[in-house]
PDB file of N, CA, C and O in Angstrom:
ATOM      1  N   MET A   1      33.906 112.216 108.743  1.00  0.00           N
ATOM      2  CA  MET A   1      32.979 112.650 109.770  1.00  0.00           C
ATOM      3  C   MET A   1      32.446 114.028 109.369  1.00  0.00           C
ATOM      4  O   MET A   1      33.186 114.916 108.998  1.00  0.00           O
ATOM      5  N   THR A   2      31.152 114.192 109.452  1.00  0.00           N
ATOM      6  CA  THR A   2      30.539 115.462 109.092  1.00  0.00           C
ATOM      7  C   THR A   2      30.543 116.410 110.287  1.00  0.00           C
ATOM      8  O   THR A   2      30.760 115.991 111.437  1.00  0.00           O
ATOM      9  N   LEU A   3      30.282 117.673 110.028  1.00  0.00           N
ATOM     10  CA  LEU A   3      30.252 118.670 111.093  1.00  0.00           C
ATOM     11  C   LEU A   3      29.152 118.358 112.100  1.00  0.00           C
ATOM     12  O   LEU A   3      29.352 118.501 113.308  1.00  0.00           O
ATOM     13  N   SER A   4      28.001 117.897 111.616  1.00  0.00           N
ATOM     14  CA  SER A   4      26.906 117.576 112.537  1.00  0.00           C
ATOM     15  C   SER A   4      27.264 116.400 113.446  1.00  0.00           C
ATOM     16  O   SER A   4      26.738 116.281 114.559  1.00  0.00           O
ATOM     17  N   GLU A   5      28.152 115.529 113.016  1.00  0.00           N
ATOM     18  CA  GLU A   5      28.617 114.433 113.863  1.00  0.00           C
ATOM     19  C   GLU A   5      29.735 114.903 114.793  1.00  0.00           C
ATOM     20  O   GLU A   5      29.875 114.403 115.910  1.00  0.00           O
ATOM     21  N   LEU A   6      30.507 115.867 114.341  1.00  0.00           N
ATOM     22  CA  LEU A   6      31.664 116.331 115.089  1.00  0.00           C
ATOM     23  C   LEU A   6      31.298 117.248 116.255  1.00  0.00           C
ATOM     24  O   LEU A   6      31.911 117.174 117.327  1.00  0.00           O
ATOM     25  N   VAL A   7      30.287 118.080 116.084  1.00  0.00           N
ATOM     26  CA  VAL A   7      29.915 119.052 117.114  1.00  0.00           C
ATOM     27  C   VAL A   7      29.564 118.386 118.441  1.00  0.00           C
ATOM     28  O   VAL A   7      30.076 118.790 119.484  1.00  0.00           O
ATOM     29  N   PRO A   8      28.730 117.359 118.473  1.00  0.00           N
ATOM     30  CA  PRO A   8      28.440 116.725 119.772  1.00  0.00           C
ATOM     31  C   PRO A   8      29.679 116.114 120.430  1.00  0.00           C
ATOM     32  O   PRO A   8      29.814 116.157 121.647  1.00  0.00           O
ATOM     33  N   VAL A   9      30.584 115.584 119.638  1.00  0.00           N
ATOM     34  CA  VAL A   9      31.821 115.025 120.186  1.00  0.00           C
ATOM     35  C   VAL A   9      32.656 116.132 120.822  1.00  0.00           C
ATOM     36  O   VAL A   9      33.167 115.984 121.923  1.00  0.00           O
ATOM     37  N   LEU A  10      32.769 117.264 120.126  1.00  0.00           N
ATOM     38  CA  LEU A  10      33.525 118.392 120.660  1.00  0.00           C
ATOM     39  C   LEU A  10      32.888 118.955 121.926  1.00  0.00           C
ATOM     40  O   LEU A  10      33.590 119.334 122.865  1.00  0.00           O
ATOM     41  N   GLN A  11      31.576 118.999 121.970  1.00  0.00           N
ATOM     42  CA  GLN A  11      30.882 119.508 123.149  1.00  0.00           C
ATOM     43  C   GLN A  11      31.097 118.617 124.363  1.00  0.00           C
ATOM     44  O   GLN A  11      31.026 119.077 125.495  1.00  0.00           O
ATOM     45  N   GLY A  12      31.390 117.360 124.134  1.00  0.00           N
ATOM     46  CA  GLY A  12      31.626 116.427 125.229  1.00  0.00           C
ATOM     47  C   GLY A  12      33.039 116.476 125.788  1.00  0.00           C
ATOM     48  O   GLY A  12      33.323 115.839 126.794  1.00  0.00           O
ATOM     49  N   LEU A  13      33.902 117.242 125.169  1.00  0.00           N
ATOM     50  CA  LEU A  13      35.286 117.327 125.635  1.00  0.00           C
ATOM     51  C   LEU A  13      35.402 118.164 126.901  1.00  0.00           C
ATOM     52  O   LEU A  13      34.539 119.000 127.192  1.00  0.00           O
ATOM     53  N   SER A  14      36.496 117.972 127.614  1.00  0.00           N
ATOM     54  CA  SER A  14      36.766 118.805 128.784  1.00  0.00           C
ATOM     55  C   SER A  14      37.141 120.215 128.310  1.00  0.00           C
ATOM     56  O   SER A  14      37.456 120.430 127.133  1.00  0.00           O
ATOM     57  N   ARG A  15      37.144 121.139 129.242  1.00  0.00           N
ATOM     58  CA  ARG A  15      37.478 122.522 128.910  1.00  0.00           C
ATOM     59  C   ARG A  15      38.885 122.616 128.321  1.00  0.00           C
ATOM     60  O   ARG A  15      39.114 123.287 127.324  1.00  0.00           O
ATOM     61  N   ALA A  16      39.832 121.918 128.931  1.00  0.00           N
ATOM     62  CA  ALA A  16      41.217 121.946 128.457  1.00  0.00           C
ATOM     63  C   ALA A  16      41.326 121.373 127.043  1.00  0.00           C
ATOM     64  O   ALA A  16      42.031 121.918 126.194  1.00  0.00           O
ATOM     65  N   ASP A  17      40.608 120.292 126.789  1.00  0.00           N
ATOM     66  CA  ASP A  17      40.642 119.694 125.455  1.00  0.00           C
ATOM     67  C   ASP A  17      39.996 120.611 124.421  1.00  0.00           C
ATOM     68  O   ASP A  17      40.465 120.704 123.281  1.00  0.00           O
ATOM     69  N   LYS A  18      38.915 121.288 124.804  1.00  0.00           N
ATOM     70  CA  LYS A  18      38.277 122.236 123.888  1.00  0.00           C
ATOM     71  C   LYS A  18      39.238 123.360 123.523  1.00  0.00           C
ATOM     72  O   LYS A  18      39.343 123.755 122.357  1.00  0.00           O
ATOM     73  N   LEU A  19      39.964 123.884 124.531  1.00  0.00           N
ATOM     74  CA  LEU A  19      40.930 124.944 124.262  1.00  0.00           C
ATOM     75  C   LEU A  19      42.053 124.449 123.359  1.00  0.00           C
ATOM     76  O   LEU A  19      42.520 125.177 122.482  1.00  0.00           O
ATOM     77  N   HIS A  20      42.463 123.206 123.550  1.00  0.00           N
ATOM     78  CA  HIS A  20      43.501 122.640 122.693  1.00  0.00           C
ATOM     79  C   HIS A  20      43.004 122.503 121.257  1.00  0.00           C
ATOM     80  O   HIS A  20      43.744 122.777 120.306  1.00  0.00           O
ATOM     81  N   VAL A  21      41.772 122.074 121.079  1.00  0.00           N
ATOM     82  CA  VAL A  21      41.193 121.961 119.737  1.00  0.00           C
ATOM     83  C   VAL A  21      41.147 123.341 119.067  1.00  0.00           C
ATOM     84  O   VAL A  21      41.496 123.478 117.895  1.00  0.00           O
ATOM     85  N   ILE A  22      40.757 124.360 119.824  1.00  0.00           N
ATOM     86  CA  ILE A  22      40.721 125.724 119.291  1.00  0.00           C
ATOM     87  C   ILE A  22      42.111 126.147 118.841  1.00  0.00           C
ATOM     88  O   ILE A  22      42.288 126.709 117.752  1.00  0.00           O
ATOM     89  N   GLN A  23      43.113 125.867 119.682  1.00  0.00           N
ATOM     90  CA  GLN A  23      44.484 126.236 119.349  1.00  0.00           C
ATOM     91  C   GLN A  23      44.957 125.523 118.081  1.00  0.00           C
ATOM     92  O   GLN A  23      45.551 126.143 117.199  1.00  0.00           O
ATOM     93  N   VAL A  24      44.695 124.244 117.985  1.00  0.00           N
ATOM     94  CA  VAL A  24      45.113 123.471 116.813  1.00  0.00           C
ATOM     95  C   VAL A  24      44.439 124.008 115.557  1.00  0.00           C
ATOM     96  O   VAL A  24      45.088 124.205 114.518  1.00  0.00           O
ATOM     97  N   LEU A  25      43.140 124.273 115.636  1.00  0.00           N
ATOM     98  CA  LEU A  25      42.419 124.767 114.465  1.00  0.00           C
ATOM     99  C   LEU A  25      42.873 126.173 114.066  1.00  0.00           C
ATOM    100  O   LEU A  25      43.011 126.479 112.878  1.00  0.00           O
ATOM    101  N   ALA A  26      43.123 127.034 115.061  1.00  0.00           N
ATOM    102  CA  ALA A  26      43.593 128.388 114.762  1.00  0.00           C
ATOM    103  C   ALA A  26      44.960 128.346 114.088  1.00  0.00           C
ATOM    104  O   ALA A  26      45.210 129.089 113.125  1.00  0.00           O
ATOM    105  N   MET A  27      45.838 127.499 114.564  1.00  0.00           N
ATOM    106  CA  MET A  27      47.162 127.360 113.941  1.00  0.00           C
ATOM    107  C   MET A  27      47.034 126.820 112.519  1.00  0.00           C
ATOM    108  O   MET A  27      47.741 127.258 111.619  1.00  0.00           O
ATOM    109  N   ASP A  28      46.120 125.901 112.325  1.00  0.00           N
ATOM    110  CA  ASP A  28      45.914 125.329 110.999  1.00  0.00           C
ATOM    111  C   ASP A  28      45.407 126.388 110.024  1.00  0.00           C
ATOM    112  O   ASP A  28      45.892 126.492 108.895  1.00  0.00           O
ATOM    113  N   VAL A  29      44.454 127.190 110.455  1.00  0.00           N
ATOM    114  CA  VAL A  29      43.919 128.258 109.601  1.00  0.00           C
ATOM    115  C   VAL A  29      45.001 129.294 109.303  1.00  0.00           C
ATOM    116  O   VAL A  29      45.161 129.724 108.161  1.00  0.00           O
ATOM    117  N   ALA A  30      45.771 129.674 110.318  1.00  0.00           N
ATOM    118  CA  ALA A  30      46.842 130.651 110.119  1.00  0.00           C
ATOM    119  C   ALA A  30      47.884 130.118 109.143  1.00  0.00           C
ATOM    120  O   ALA A  30      48.373 130.857 108.286  1.00  0.00           O
ATOM    121  N   ARG A  31      48.215 128.856 109.258  1.00  0.00           N
ATOM    122  CA  ARG A  31      49.195 128.247 108.356  1.00  0.00           C
ATOM    123  C   ARG A  31      48.679 128.248 106.924  1.00  0.00           C
ATOM    124  O   ARG A  31      49.421 128.527 105.988  1.00  0.00           O
ATOM    125  N   GLU A  32      47.401 127.948 106.742  1.00  0.00           N
ATOM    126  CA  GLU A  32      46.814 127.945 105.403  1.00  0.00           C
ATOM    127  C   GLU A  32      46.813 129.334 104.795  1.00  0.00           C
ATOM    128  O   GLU A  32      47.039 129.499 103.591  1.00  0.00           O
ATOM    129  N   GLU A  33      46.558 130.354 105.609  1.00  0.00           N
ATOM    130  CA  GLU A  33      46.483 131.716 105.096  1.00  0.00           C
ATOM    131  C   GLU A  33      47.854 132.293 104.781  1.00  0.00           C
ATOM    132  O   GLU A  33      48.017 133.010 103.812  1.00  0.00           O
ATOM    133  N   SER A  34      48.834 132.003 105.608  1.00  0.00           N
ATOM    134  CA  SER A  34      50.139 132.623 105.429  1.00  0.00           C
ATOM    135  C   SER A  34      51.111 131.749 104.647  1.00  0.00           C
ATOM    136  O   SER A  34      52.052 132.255 104.059  1.00  0.00           O
ATOM    137  N   GLY A  35      50.901 130.476 104.686  1.00  0.00           N
ATOM    138  CA  GLY A  35      51.835 129.575 104.035  1.00  0.00           C
ATOM    139  C   GLY A  35      53.060 129.319 104.889  1.00  0.00           C
ATOM    140  O   GLY A  35      53.878 128.477 104.584  1.00  0.00           O
ATOM    141  N   ASP A  36      53.224 130.069 105.970  1.00  0.00           N
ATOM    142  CA  ASP A  36      54.349 129.894 106.876  1.00  0.00           C
ATOM    143  C   ASP A  36      53.867 129.230 108.151  1.00  0.00           C
ATOM    144  O   ASP A  36      52.776 129.493 108.628  1.00  0.00           O
ATOM    145  N   GLU A  37      54.710 128.399 108.698  1.00  0.00           N
ATOM    146  CA  GLU A  37      54.371 127.739 109.952  1.00  0.00           C
ATOM    147  C   GLU A  37      55.125 128.401 111.091  1.00  0.00           C
ATOM    148  O   GLU A  37      56.300 128.721 110.974  1.00  0.00           O
ATOM    149  N   ILE A  38      54.439 128.622 112.184  1.00  0.00           N
ATOM    150  CA  ILE A  38      55.082 129.152 113.375  1.00  0.00           C
ATOM    151  C   ILE A  38      55.758 127.981 114.073  1.00  0.00           C
ATOM    152  O   ILE A  38      55.124 126.977 114.386  1.00  0.00           O
ATOM    153  N   VAL A  39      57.050 128.133 114.304  1.00  0.00           N
ATOM    154  CA  VAL A  39      57.845 127.061 114.885  1.00  0.00           C
ATOM    155  C   VAL A  39      58.041 127.331 116.372  1.00  0.00           C
ATOM    156  O   VAL A  39      58.353 128.462 116.764  1.00  0.00           O
ATOM    157  N   ALA A  40      57.858 126.306 117.176  1.00  0.00           N
ATOM    158  CA  ALA A  40      58.041 126.445 118.615  1.00  0.00           C
ATOM    159  C   ALA A  40      59.493 126.756 118.935  1.00  0.00           C
ATOM    160  O   ALA A  40      60.404 126.347 118.216  1.00  0.00           O
ATOM    161  N   ASP A  41      59.703 127.487 120.019  1.00  0.00           N
ATOM    162  CA  ASP A  41      61.037 127.843 120.515  1.00  0.00           C
ATOM    163  C   ASP A  41      61.856 128.663 119.526  1.00  0.00           C
ATOM    164  O   ASP A  41      63.070 128.577 119.491  1.00  0.00           O
ATOM    165  N   GLN A  42      61.178 129.435 118.700  1.00  0.00           N
ATOM    166  CA  GLN A  42      61.869 130.319 117.771  1.00  0.00           C
ATOM    167  C   GLN A  42      61.413 131.749 118.045  1.00  0.00           C
ATOM    168  O   GLN A  42      60.266 131.977 118.414  1.00  0.00           O
ATOM    169  N   CYS A  43      62.299 132.710 117.870  1.00  0.00           N
ATOM    170  CA  CYS A  43      61.970 134.113 118.125  1.00  0.00           C
ATOM    171  C   CYS A  43      61.373 134.741 116.873  1.00  0.00           C
ATOM    172  O   CYS A  43      61.840 134.495 115.759  1.00  0.00           O
ATOM    173  N   TYR A  44      60.350 135.564 117.074  1.00  0.00           N
ATOM    174  CA  TYR A  44      59.717 136.287 115.983  1.00  0.00           C
ATOM    175  C   TYR A  44      59.646 137.762 116.364  1.00  0.00           C
ATOM    176  O   TYR A  44      59.415 138.094 117.531  1.00  0.00           O
ATOM    177  N   PRO A  45      59.829 138.662 115.397  1.00  0.00           N
ATOM    178  CA  PRO A  45      59.765 140.093 115.733  1.00  0.00           C
ATOM    179  C   PRO A  45      58.347 140.494 116.103  1.00  0.00           C
ATOM    180  O   PRO A  45      57.376 140.003 115.523  1.00  0.00           O
ATOM    181  N   LEU A  46      58.250 141.365 117.082  1.00  0.00           N
ATOM    182  CA  LEU A  46      56.959 141.839 117.547  1.00  0.00           C
ATOM    183  C   LEU A  46      57.084 143.320 117.856  1.00  0.00           C
ATOM    184  O   LEU A  46      57.934 143.717 118.654  1.00  0.00           O
ATOM    185  N   TRP A  47      56.268 144.154 117.216  1.00  0.00           N
ATOM    186  CA  TRP A  47      56.332 145.582 117.455  1.00  0.00           C
ATOM    187  C   TRP A  47      55.745 145.895 118.822  1.00  0.00           C
ATOM    188  O   TRP A  47      54.774 145.291 119.259  1.00  0.00           O
ATOM    189  N   SER A  48      56.340 146.853 119.475  1.00  0.00           N
ATOM    190  CA  SER A  48      55.876 147.288 120.781  1.00  0.00           C
ATOM    191  C   SER A  48      56.010 148.800 120.864  1.00  0.00           C
ATOM    192  O   SER A  48      56.949 149.369 120.311  1.00  0.00           O
ATOM    193  N   PRO A  49      55.102 149.462 121.567  1.00  0.00           N
ATOM    194  CA  PRO A  49      55.239 150.907 121.719  1.00  0.00           C
ATOM    195  C   PRO A  49      56.355 151.295 122.685  1.00  0.00           C
ATOM    196  O   PRO A  49      56.686 152.452 122.819  1.00  0.00           O
ATOM    197  N   TYR A  50      56.974 150.328 123.344  1.00  0.00           N
ATOM    198  CA  TYR A  50      58.058 150.588 124.285  1.00  0.00           C
ATOM    199  C   TYR A  50      59.210 151.258 123.545  1.00  0.00           C
ATOM    200  O   TYR A  50      59.666 150.781 122.518  1.00  0.00           O
ATOM    201  N   GLU A  51      59.657 152.379 124.058  1.00  0.00           N
ATOM    202  CA  GLU A  51      60.726 153.189 123.475  1.00  0.00           C
ATOM    203  C   GLU A  51      60.362 153.708 122.078  1.00  0.00           C
ATOM    204  O   GLU A  51      61.220 153.884 121.225  1.00  0.00           O
ATOM    205  N   SER A  52      59.107 153.937 121.846  1.00  0.00           N
ATOM    206  CA  SER A  52      58.655 154.515 120.578  1.00  0.00           C
ATOM    207  C   SER A  52      58.553 156.025 120.757  1.00  0.00           C
ATOM    208  O   SER A  52      57.475 156.591 120.880  1.00  0.00           O
ATOM    209  N   PHE A  53      59.707 156.662 120.790  1.00  0.00           N
ATOM    210  CA  PHE A  53      59.771 158.074 121.129  1.00  0.00           C
ATOM    211  C   PHE A  53      59.144 158.968 120.057  1.00  0.00           C
ATOM    212  O   PHE A  53      58.514 159.971 120.364  1.00  0.00           O
ATOM    213  N   ASP A  54      59.296 158.622 118.782  1.00  0.00           N
ATOM    214  CA  ASP A  54      58.693 159.416 117.709  1.00  0.00           C
ATOM    215  C   ASP A  54      57.172 159.395 117.811  1.00  0.00           C
ATOM    216  O   ASP A  54      56.515 160.420 117.652  1.00  0.00           O
ATOM    217  N   GLY A  55      56.619 158.232 118.081  1.00  0.00           N
ATOM    218  CA  GLY A  55      55.175 158.120 118.236  1.00  0.00           C
ATOM    219  C   GLY A  55      54.674 158.899 119.441  1.00  0.00           C
ATOM    220  O   GLY A  55      53.635 159.563 119.387  1.00  0.00           O
ATOM    221  N   ALA A  56      55.422 158.848 120.530  1.00  0.00           N
ATOM    222  CA  ALA A  56      55.044 159.583 121.736  1.00  0.00           C
ATOM    223  C   ALA A  56      55.103 161.085 121.483  1.00  0.00           C
ATOM    224  O   ALA A  56      54.227 161.833 121.930  1.00  0.00           O
ATOM    225  N   ALA A  57      56.114 161.540 120.764  1.00  0.00           N
ATOM    226  CA  ALA A  57      56.238 162.968 120.454  1.00  0.00           C
ATOM    227  C   ALA A  57      55.087 163.434 119.568  1.00  0.00           C
ATOM    228  O   ALA A  57      54.525 164.517 119.778  1.00  0.00           O
ATOM    229  N   THR A  58      54.707 162.630 118.605  1.00  0.00           N
ATOM    230  CA  THR A  58      53.589 162.972 117.729  1.00  0.00           C
ATOM    231  C   THR A  58      52.293 163.043 118.519  1.00  0.00           C
ATOM    232  O   THR A  58      51.497 163.974 118.349  1.00  0.00           O
ATOM    233  N   LEU A  59      52.075 162.084 119.397  1.00  0.00           N
ATOM    234  CA  LEU A  59      50.871 162.085 120.222  1.00  0.00           C
ATOM    235  C   LEU A  59      50.837 163.304 121.137  1.00  0.00           C
ATOM    236  O   LEU A  59      49.798 163.961 121.270  1.00  0.00           O
ATOM    237  N   LEU A  60      51.962 163.647 121.756  1.00  0.00           N
ATOM    238  CA  LEU A  60      52.023 164.817 122.626  1.00  0.00           C
ATOM    239  C   LEU A  60      51.744 166.095 121.847  1.00  0.00           C
ATOM    240  O   LEU A  60      51.013 166.974 122.318  1.00  0.00           O
ATOM    241  N   GLU A  61      52.265 166.181 120.647  1.00  0.00           N
ATOM    242  CA  GLU A  61      52.012 167.351 119.801  1.00  0.00           C
ATOM    243  C   GLU A  61      50.522 167.474 119.479  1.00  0.00           C
ATOM    244  O   GLU A  61      49.951 168.563 119.554  1.00  0.00           O
ATOM    245  N   MET A  62      49.901 166.371 119.155  1.00  0.00           N
ATOM    246  CA  MET A  62      48.470 166.390 118.845  1.00  0.00           C
ATOM    247  C   MET A  62      47.648 166.785 120.073  1.00  0.00           C
ATOM    248  O   MET A  62      46.684 167.542 119.970  1.00  0.00           O
ATOM    249  N   LEU A  63      48.020 166.265 121.236  1.00  0.00           N
ATOM    250  CA  LEU A  63      47.307 166.610 122.468  1.00  0.00           C
ATOM    251  C   LEU A  63      47.470 168.102 122.794  1.00  0.00           C
ATOM    252  O   LEU A  63      46.499 168.751 123.210  1.00  0.00           O
ATOM    253  N   ASN A  64      48.658 168.629 122.604  1.00  0.00           N
ATOM    254  CA  ASN A  64      48.898 170.056 122.865  1.00  0.00           C
ATOM    255  C   ASN A  64      48.069 170.921 121.919  1.00  0.00           C
ATOM    256  O   ASN A  64      47.505 171.945 122.332  1.00  0.00           O
ATOM    257  N   LYS A  65      47.973 170.531 120.658  1.00  0.00           N
ATOM    258  CA  LYS A  65      47.158 171.270 119.684  1.00  0.00           C
ATOM    259  C   LYS A  65      45.686 171.225 120.088  1.00  0.00           C
ATOM    260  O   LYS A  65      44.979 172.208 119.982  1.00  0.00           O
ATOM    261  N   GLU A  66      45.227 170.070 120.552  1.00  0.00           N
ATOM    262  CA  GLU A  66      43.826 169.907 120.960  1.00  0.00           C
ATOM    263  C   GLU A  66      43.515 170.770 122.167  1.00  0.00           C
ATOM    264  O   GLU A  66      42.442 171.381 122.254  1.00  0.00           O
ATOM    265  N   GLN A  67      44.424 170.866 123.111  1.00  0.00           N
ATOM    266  CA  GLN A  67      44.209 171.673 124.307  1.00  0.00           C
ATOM    267  C   GLN A  67      44.248 173.159 123.987  1.00  0.00           C
ATOM    268  O   GLN A  67      43.599 173.953 124.648  1.00  0.00           O
ATOM    269  N   ALA A  68      44.991 173.537 122.958  1.00  0.00           N
ATOM    270  CA  ALA A  68      45.102 174.950 122.576  1.00  0.00           C
ATOM    271  C   ALA A  68      43.821 175.461 121.923  1.00  0.00           C
ATOM    272  O   ALA A  68      43.568 176.666 121.916  1.00  0.00           O
ATOM    273  N   VAL A  69      43.023 174.569 121.395  1.00  0.00           N
ATOM    274  CA  VAL A  69      41.781 174.972 120.699  1.00  0.00           C
ATOM    275  C   VAL A  69      40.692 175.326 121.638  1.00  0.00           C
ATOM    276  O   VAL A  69      40.477 175.224 122.691  1.00  0.00           O
TER     277      VAL A  69
END
């Protein structure tokens, strides 16, 4: 099936089905780029600024320097 044949079919889908197609395609592209597959129900590390005290101290120092000028 060519893209010109596929687009009208996709446009005819419900909103939920369109979102599912987007999700499937995004996962497929990510898998191709990384070579790793994201597995459901598995934990992955995620950085968060929560309890990032060194970063907060650096930001406060920069703000204090800016206010002093």
